[in-house]
């Protein structure tokens, strides 16, 4: 299978084309673009396809990180994945950024997943976390330190150093990935199915942008002159 995978859950926009039959990344692109995913993603996708010598019709499925992370970035990525999947009549597979980081670390080192805590920076003194014993969620540094299973000895991901500095936990810092390795996202998308892993946003926090309560425009009286 030929898989197009991309990640827009953080400030890094990552894209790759992966051949699952040979377990080979045919092309890969990465750029730190802040919040400009809508402007850059399609260009990056087309560049990756050109470098792999493929066009859209050669793709068998689309892999996309579903979060947690930037609300805008996740929405952009999911919308593009679903749009491409619909137009190509191919499945779109959603992969958690936390899950992809954990899989990449386990694959790279061969460690037991239960001793690894994956942390992504959620700002505001909080982290998104993932571990087989804990599950996945959002917590403050202190709260997470309170519920940390004793089996955990290593941390990875963009929130790791922040968590260690804040809580003084004596854990090994395995890496500080800002976002999951995109090749791992593609590999997981090749292994999983659309029913169990739909391309739907994964949020652990409400959106920052909310309607203002207590603010409303005065409704015009139909009897008044316009």
Protein backbone atom coordinates (compact mmCIF):
# COMPACT_ATOMS: atom_id res chain seq x y z
CA UNK A 1 0.00 0.00 0.00
CA UNK A 2 0.98 3.60 -0.62
CA UNK A 3 0.04 5.82 2.30
CA UNK A 4 0.04 9.59 2.41
CA UNK A 5 0.37 10.72 6.03
CA UNK A 6 0.50 14.16 7.54
CA UNK A 7 0.57 15.80 10.97
CA UNK A 8 -0.73 19.29 11.69
CA UNK A 9 -1.35 18.92 15.43
CA UNK A 10 1.54 21.21 16.47
CA UNK A 11 3.59 24.03 14.95
CA UNK A 12 5.49 21.47 12.85
CA UNK A 13 3.78 20.47 9.60
CA UNK A 14 5.00 16.99 8.61
CA UNK A 15 4.13 14.98 5.51
CA UNK A 16 5.33 11.70 4.05
CA UNK A 17 4.55 9.06 1.45
CA UNK A 18 5.06 5.54 2.77
CA UNK A 19 5.18 2.18 0.97
CA UNK A 20 3.97 -0.47 3.41
CA UNK A 21 5.02 -3.37 1.15
CA UNK A 22 8.70 -2.44 1.53
CA UNK A 23 8.35 -0.53 4.85
CA UNK A 24 9.96 2.44 3.13
CA UNK A 25 9.37 6.16 3.45
CA UNK A 26 9.45 7.29 -0.19
CA UNK A 27 9.49 11.00 0.60
CA UNK A 28 9.21 13.21 3.66
CA UNK A 29 8.84 16.92 4.34
CA UNK A 30 8.79 18.89 7.56
CA UNK A 31 8.51 22.61 8.27
CA UNK A 32 8.01 24.76 11.36
CA UNK A 33 5.13 26.95 10.16
CA UNK A 34 3.42 28.00 13.37
CA UNK A 35 -0.31 28.23 12.70
CA UNK A 36 -0.13 28.47 8.91
CA UNK A 37 -1.09 24.87 8.15
CA UNK A 38 -3.96 25.89 5.88
CA UNK A 39 -1.53 27.82 3.68
CA UNK A 40 1.24 25.22 3.50
CA UNK A 41 -0.21 21.73 3.86
CA UNK A 42 -1.40 21.13 0.29
CA UNK A 43 1.86 22.48 -1.15
CA UNK A 44 3.83 20.17 1.12
CA UNK A 45 1.65 17.19 0.16
CA UNK A 46 2.12 17.83 -3.55
CA UNK A 47 5.88 18.23 -3.10
CA UNK A 48 6.03 14.86 -1.30
CA UNK A 49 4.03 13.16 -4.04
CA UNK A 50 6.31 14.64 -6.72
CA UNK A 51 9.43 13.48 -4.86
CA UNK A 52 7.95 9.98 -4.52
CA UNK A 53 7.09 9.93 -8.24
CA UNK A 54 3.39 9.37 -7.52
CA UNK A 55 0.12 11.14 -8.08
CA UNK A 56 -3.01 11.10 -5.95
CA UNK A 57 -4.50 8.15 -7.84
CA UNK A 58 -1.64 5.90 -6.64
CA UNK A 59 -2.56 6.35 -2.98
CA UNK A 60 -4.33 3.57 -1.09
CA UNK A 61 -5.15 5.43 2.12
CA UNK A 62 -4.65 8.67 4.03
CA UNK A 63 -3.18 8.83 7.55
CA UNK A 64 -3.69 11.87 9.76
CA UNK A 65 -2.87 12.75 13.36
CA UNK A 66 -6.09 13.65 15.13
CA UNK A 67 -4.60 15.45 18.12
CA UNK A 68 -4.41 16.36 20.85
CA UNK A 69 -2.82 19.66 19.98
CA UNK A 70 -3.61 22.89 18.18
CA UNK A 71 -7.36 23.17 17.55
CA UNK A 72 -6.81 25.01 14.28
CA UNK A 73 -4.06 22.66 13.12
CA UNK A 74 -6.04 19.53 13.92
CA UNK A 75 -9.14 20.87 12.17
CA UNK A 76 -7.14 21.74 9.05
CA UNK A 77 -5.47 18.33 8.89
CA UNK A 78 -8.65 16.35 9.49
CA UNK A 79 -10.56 18.40 6.90
CA UNK A 80 -7.88 17.83 4.26
CA UNK A 81 -7.64 14.10 5.08
CA UNK A 82 -11.39 13.62 4.82
CA UNK A 83 -11.58 15.68 1.63
CA UNK A 84 -8.84 13.67 -0.05
CA UNK A 85 -10.30 10.37 1.13
CA UNK A 86 -13.73 11.29 -0.20
CA UNK A 87 -12.44 12.43 -3.59
CA UNK A 88 -10.12 9.42 -4.00
CA UNK A 89 -12.64 6.95 -2.51
CA UNK A 90 -9.94 5.70 -0.13
CA UNK A 91 -10.03 5.30 3.67
CA UNK A 92 -8.73 7.99 6.01
CA UNK A 93 -7.17 6.65 9.20
CA UNK A 94 -6.87 8.77 12.36
CA UNK A 95 -3.84 8.32 14.61
CA UNK A 96 -3.40 9.96 18.03
CA UNK A 97 -0.25 12.06 18.24
CA UNK A 98 0.37 10.60 21.70
CA UNK A 99 -0.01 7.06 20.40
CA UNK A 100 2.35 7.71 17.48
CA UNK A 101 5.05 9.19 19.76
CA UNK A 102 4.81 6.21 22.10
CA UNK A 103 4.98 3.69 19.25
CA UNK A 104 7.97 5.44 17.72
CA UNK A 105 9.85 5.35 21.02
CA UNK A 106 9.02 1.69 21.70
CA UNK A 107 9.99 0.74 18.14
CA UNK A 108 13.25 2.63 18.38
CA UNK A 109 14.36 1.29 21.77
CA UNK A 110 12.40 -1.94 22.32
CA UNK A 111 11.38 -0.84 25.82
CA UNK A 112 8.27 -2.06 27.59
CA UNK A 113 5.46 0.46 26.79
CA UNK A 114 4.34 0.36 30.44
CA UNK A 115 7.50 2.10 31.65
CA UNK A 116 7.14 4.96 29.14
CA UNK A 117 5.11 8.12 29.76
CA UNK A 118 4.43 10.17 26.63
CA UNK A 119 3.83 13.86 27.29
CA UNK A 120 2.88 16.62 24.87
CA UNK A 121 2.93 20.25 25.95
CA UNK A 122 -0.64 21.52 26.47
CA UNK A 123 0.53 24.90 27.88
CA UNK A 124 -1.05 26.55 30.95
CA UNK A 125 0.99 24.27 33.20
CA UNK A 126 -0.65 21.16 31.74
CA UNK A 127 0.36 18.20 29.58
CA UNK A 128 -1.42 15.67 27.43
CA UNK A 129 -0.31 12.26 28.64
CA UNK A 130 -0.38 8.65 27.48
CA UNK A 131 0.65 5.39 29.11
CA UNK A 132 -0.93 1.90 28.93
CA UNK A 133 -1.43 1.90 32.71
CA UNK A 134 -2.83 5.44 32.88
CA UNK A 135 -4.61 5.73 29.56
CA UNK A 136 -4.65 9.13 27.83
CA UNK A 137 -5.77 12.51 29.07
CA UNK A 138 -4.97 16.05 30.16
CA UNK A 139 -3.59 16.98 33.58
CA UNK A 140 -1.60 19.62 35.42
CA UNK A 141 2.02 18.78 36.20
CA UNK A 142 1.29 18.30 39.91
CA UNK A 143 -1.85 16.22 39.42
CA UNK A 144 -0.08 13.89 36.99
CA UNK A 145 2.83 13.48 39.42
CA UNK A 146 0.34 12.38 42.10
CA UNK A 147 -1.14 9.56 39.98
CA UNK A 148 2.07 8.41 38.31
CA UNK A 149 2.44 4.60 38.44
CA UNK A 150 5.74 3.51 39.98
CA UNK A 151 6.49 1.36 36.91
CA UNK A 152 7.13 4.45 34.80
CA UNK A 153 10.84 5.24 34.43
CA UNK A 154 11.07 7.17 31.13
CA UNK A 155 9.32 10.13 29.53
CA UNK A 156 9.20 11.33 25.94
CA UNK A 157 7.57 14.12 23.97
CA UNK A 158 7.42 17.92 23.96
CA UNK A 159 6.00 18.14 27.49
CA UNK A 160 8.61 15.89 29.10
CA UNK A 161 11.23 18.42 30.14
CA UNK A 162 8.58 20.86 31.36
CA UNK A 163 7.02 18.14 33.50
CA UNK A 164 10.36 17.00 34.94
CA UNK A 165 11.46 20.56 35.76
CA UNK A 166 8.16 21.36 37.45
CA UNK A 167 7.82 18.19 39.52
CA UNK A 168 11.46 17.11 40.05
CA UNK A 169 10.52 13.54 39.13
CA UNK A 170 13.56 11.28 38.79
CA UNK A 171 12.70 9.89 35.35
CA UNK A 172 14.87 9.42 32.26
CA UNK A 173 14.26 11.98 29.51
CA UNK A 174 14.15 9.82 26.38
CA UNK A 175 13.44 12.61 23.87
CA UNK A 176 11.69 15.95 23.43
CA UNK A 177 9.88 15.38 20.12
CA UNK A 178 7.74 18.39 19.27
CA UNK A 179 5.49 16.18 17.18
CA UNK A 180 5.35 12.46 16.34
CA UNK A 181 7.69 11.03 13.67
CA UNK A 182 5.56 11.13 10.54
CA UNK A 183 6.88 7.77 9.31
CA UNK A 184 5.38 6.16 12.41
CA UNK A 185 2.03 7.83 11.72
CA UNK A 186 2.09 6.32 8.22
CA UNK A 187 3.04 2.85 9.51
CA UNK A 188 0.20 2.88 12.03
CA UNK A 189 -2.22 4.07 9.35
CA UNK A 190 -1.19 1.07 7.23
CA UNK A 191 -1.86 -1.34 10.10
CA UNK A 192 -5.19 0.02 11.34
CA UNK A 193 -8.68 0.42 9.92
CA UNK A 194 -11.11 3.26 9.45
CA UNK A 195 -13.80 1.80 11.72
CA UNK A 196 -11.58 1.59 14.81
CA UNK A 197 -9.51 4.67 13.96
CA UNK A 198 -11.69 7.28 12.24
CA UNK A 199 -10.20 10.60 11.18
CA UNK A 200 -12.04 12.57 13.85
CA UNK A 201 -10.45 15.27 16.05
CA UNK A 202 -9.20 14.15 19.47
CA UNK A 203 -9.72 16.91 22.01
CA UNK A 204 -9.09 16.83 25.77
CA UNK A 205 -9.85 20.51 26.28
CA UNK A 206 -12.64 22.85 25.20
CA UNK A 207 -11.87 25.35 22.47
CA UNK A 208 -10.41 28.68 23.59
CA UNK A 209 -12.72 30.63 21.32
CA UNK A 210 -16.21 30.69 22.83
CA UNK A 211 -19.25 32.93 22.36
CA UNK A 212 -19.32 35.79 24.85
CA UNK A 213 -21.93 35.24 27.52
CA UNK A 214 -23.96 38.30 28.41
CA UNK A 215 -23.33 39.98 25.08
CA UNK A 216 -26.04 40.25 22.44
CA UNK A 217 -27.13 42.72 19.84
CA UNK A 218 -30.41 44.45 20.57
CA UNK A 219 -33.10 43.01 18.37
CA UNK A 220 -34.71 45.59 16.09
CA UNK A 221 -38.44 46.23 16.50
CA UNK A 222 -40.24 45.51 13.25
CA UNK A 223 -42.51 48.51 13.93
CA UNK A 224 -39.58 50.91 14.07
CA UNK A 225 -38.42 52.74 10.96
CA UNK A 226 -35.29 51.23 9.46
